[in-house]
């Protein structure tokens, strides 16, 4: 804490001294919109006769810095659009604000963008969610990756799971099971596990495969992010934020059908309706958008009896704008599905006794489904979301969020593990078991109030957010089940099919299964503030602080747990220096997050309340937005240290004794590149190396990499070409894939089990026209056998081919 006080004191002193620096330049900023009020992105704004300019971001905003004092003509231009211009005067140390309204509607502008073959089309140069305020990537000292709908469309991505393969340093570890409470997919980032629990920056948990029909973009924010997002829905490795589609100001939409391997078929629709009572030159007062999709697919493990999954996603959204200061958004996400659980192999016995220590040496048949019919589960996830945004003045905005997130599941959950072979032989016996959920539910409710400001104190620009947050989590989960039988790996089809829904139900009817319950409630009350202060046009600092009051109401978490309350402070600092304005940014950050651990026994008296576990990150690197927007890149090095971890002592009797002095270290390098080297060619690439290890902890794992830390080396790449003009205009293709190094999912001094390295290649081809789109993709082009795991092994889908036809209106 003394070092934090020193840095904060240094920040205050610097803030007071630097305003005295003389300035002989000013800046120009503003917003470009269409006639229907929507932001116009990727539009060029420049000074006539001067080598100064900018490109508008996704919100239509631009900023030109370091403009010598004087009178200029400001030009706005875009390929296929009629240029617009305004005269203005720039004063030293002042910002001139100039807004433009183009003579085109949103639909017309989108058409021009398609025809103009926008450079670096996969790049999203700004975000309003990552910093809880509108910030360009170059202005933000935090590292994040964005996967937009343009890339999702080209790759024929239908789930958030598939979208994540475009994120450097992110690896899927566990497929979604659909069970209420914790049934979503799990990923690893920077050596720590995380899940997709945020939607538009607030709670939005989904406990099944998440359909991408309502996904505008996926933001993956790296590192401990407790200061702005709290600890309950985030990880030390970062967080996933799903940004959903919003209503548009023009009528239109898309209908699509797709089909392919393993019985895959899908029907989807995206329809946007508007109130046409206002003139075309004004924003629409009322707009409605509906995104919906039905999907069915069999398991690739289709010998004897295949598993399957079918789902329905419905996402309506309504936007009401009575005037230019007030916007109300109300929307919902409803996911309903029936599925058979993925065939996940656990390690209940030391894997060293199995006779093999790598998944590719396993005697399991990669294509075999070791279960019969009827082991299905019904699952539902519902997110309700409300947002009221009011522009108090040109410099201040109020945003109120109300969101509730509900998950439910009921049904079977088959799982498996191997028994050691006899007399040291390779395992040849599979144990089959069930862990059902009985009408299990988990509910989250969040209310968040933000006040955003963008103003100047003297010559210093401040971008501030002040937030109040309330989060309630209510879990009511009932797990039940037990072992069913043991079979030989070469068992007959009849023996394999004997593990089925009616047989398991009959077993439970004859003898009540064992069960355990998670029934717990907690409230979290938080206040946070963050300020991005421009000390000069090129140098900015960020300082943020969160006060968090966690109130655990107690209950059952497998066993009775006592209520407790805890208050935590979480600071954050950042620094950005742009040696080349709007082109090159050097950045550094200190980020913090925490976990409330609850009660523990150390053998000295009654239970104690553990201090919050803390993760502290130091990171530095460089960001680029160069070559006229053709190249966007980030290179960073991070060092995360987790303190106050609990470690187990030797047990005395039935109580597990612990002490709170363990630590964990995670450091690494990440590289992200989005480029358009020539017209029509786009490249997405990433590389990540992570070195994680336990420190001062149980001897069995001390100094070793955690078995949940994923592969140390990850890489992703995607290369695409789209014909920009001529008779074949709109024809394109893409090719790329993912690499992961060996992943030790069991890693102790006596027990190591490895999921081998893999390279998985994918490809797509498409013909995109204003009124229709034809597309096809091949996933796992080389039919690679590979596994993922979160202390488990789970075989992944073999080669699949899918074709799609879409009609646009």
Coordinates of N, CA and C in Angstrom, one line a residue, residues 14 100 114 183 242 256 376 383 483 507 531 568 600 611 675 697-698 705 727 744 748 792:
X14 N 2.4 15.6 -10.6 CA 2.6 15.7 -12.0 C 1.4 16.5 -12.6
X100 N -20.5 17.0 -38.2 CA -21.0 16.9 -39.5 C -22.1 15.9 -39.6
X114 N -19.4 -1.2 -48.2 CA -19.3 -2.5 -48.9 C -18.6 -2.3 -50.3
X183 N -23.0 -24.0 -16.0 CA -22.9 -24.8 -17.2 C -22.4 -24.2 -18.4
X242 N -19.9 -9.6 -24.1 CA -20.6 -9.7 -25.3 C -21.4 -8.4 -25.6
X256 N -31.6 -16.4 -43.1 CA -30.5 -17.3 -43.5 C -30.8 -18.7 -43.1
X376 N -30.8 -37.0 -21.6 CA -30.9 -35.6 -22.1 C -31.1 -34.6 -20.9
X383 N -31.9 -13.5 -20.2 CA -31.3 -12.2 -19.7 C -32.3 -11.1 -20.1
X483 N -22.7 -43.4 -9.5 CA -22.1 -44.4 -10.4 C -23.2 -45.3 -11.0
X507 N -33.1 -46.8 -12.0 CA -32.2 -47.0 -10.9 C -32.5 -46.0 -9.7
X531 N -10.6 8.2 -14.0 CA -10.3 9.5 -14.7 C -9.2 9.3 -15.7
X568 N -13.4 -4.1 0.5 CA -12.2 -4.2 -0.2 C -12.0 -3.0 -1.1
X600 N -12.4 -20.4 6.8 CA -11.5 -21.5 6.7 C -11.0 -21.9 8.1
X611 N -8.6 -13.3 4.5 CA -8.4 -12.0 3.9 C -8.7 -12.2 2.4
X675 N -4.3 -6.4 -40.0 CA -3.6 -5.7 -41.0 C -4.3 -5.8 -42.3
X697 N 3.4 -23.2 -1.7 CA 2.2 -23.9 -1.6 C 2.4 -25.4 -1.3
X698 N 1.4 -26.2 -1.5 CA 1.5 -27.6 -1.2 C 2.7 -28.2 -2.0
X705 N 3.4 -25.7 -12.9 CA 2.4 -25.0 -13.6 C 1.0 -25.5 -13.2
X727 N -16.1 -8.0 -62.3 CA -17.2 -8.9 -62.4 C -17.3 -9.9 -61.2
X744 N -0.6 -29.6 -19.8 CA -0.6 -30.6 -18.6 C -1.8 -30.3 -17.8
X748 N 1.4 -32.8 -10.9 CA 1.9 -32.8 -9.6 C 3.3 -33.5 -9.7
X792 N -9.5 -32.3 -17.2 CA -10.1 -33.5 -17.8 C -9.7 -33.6 -19.2

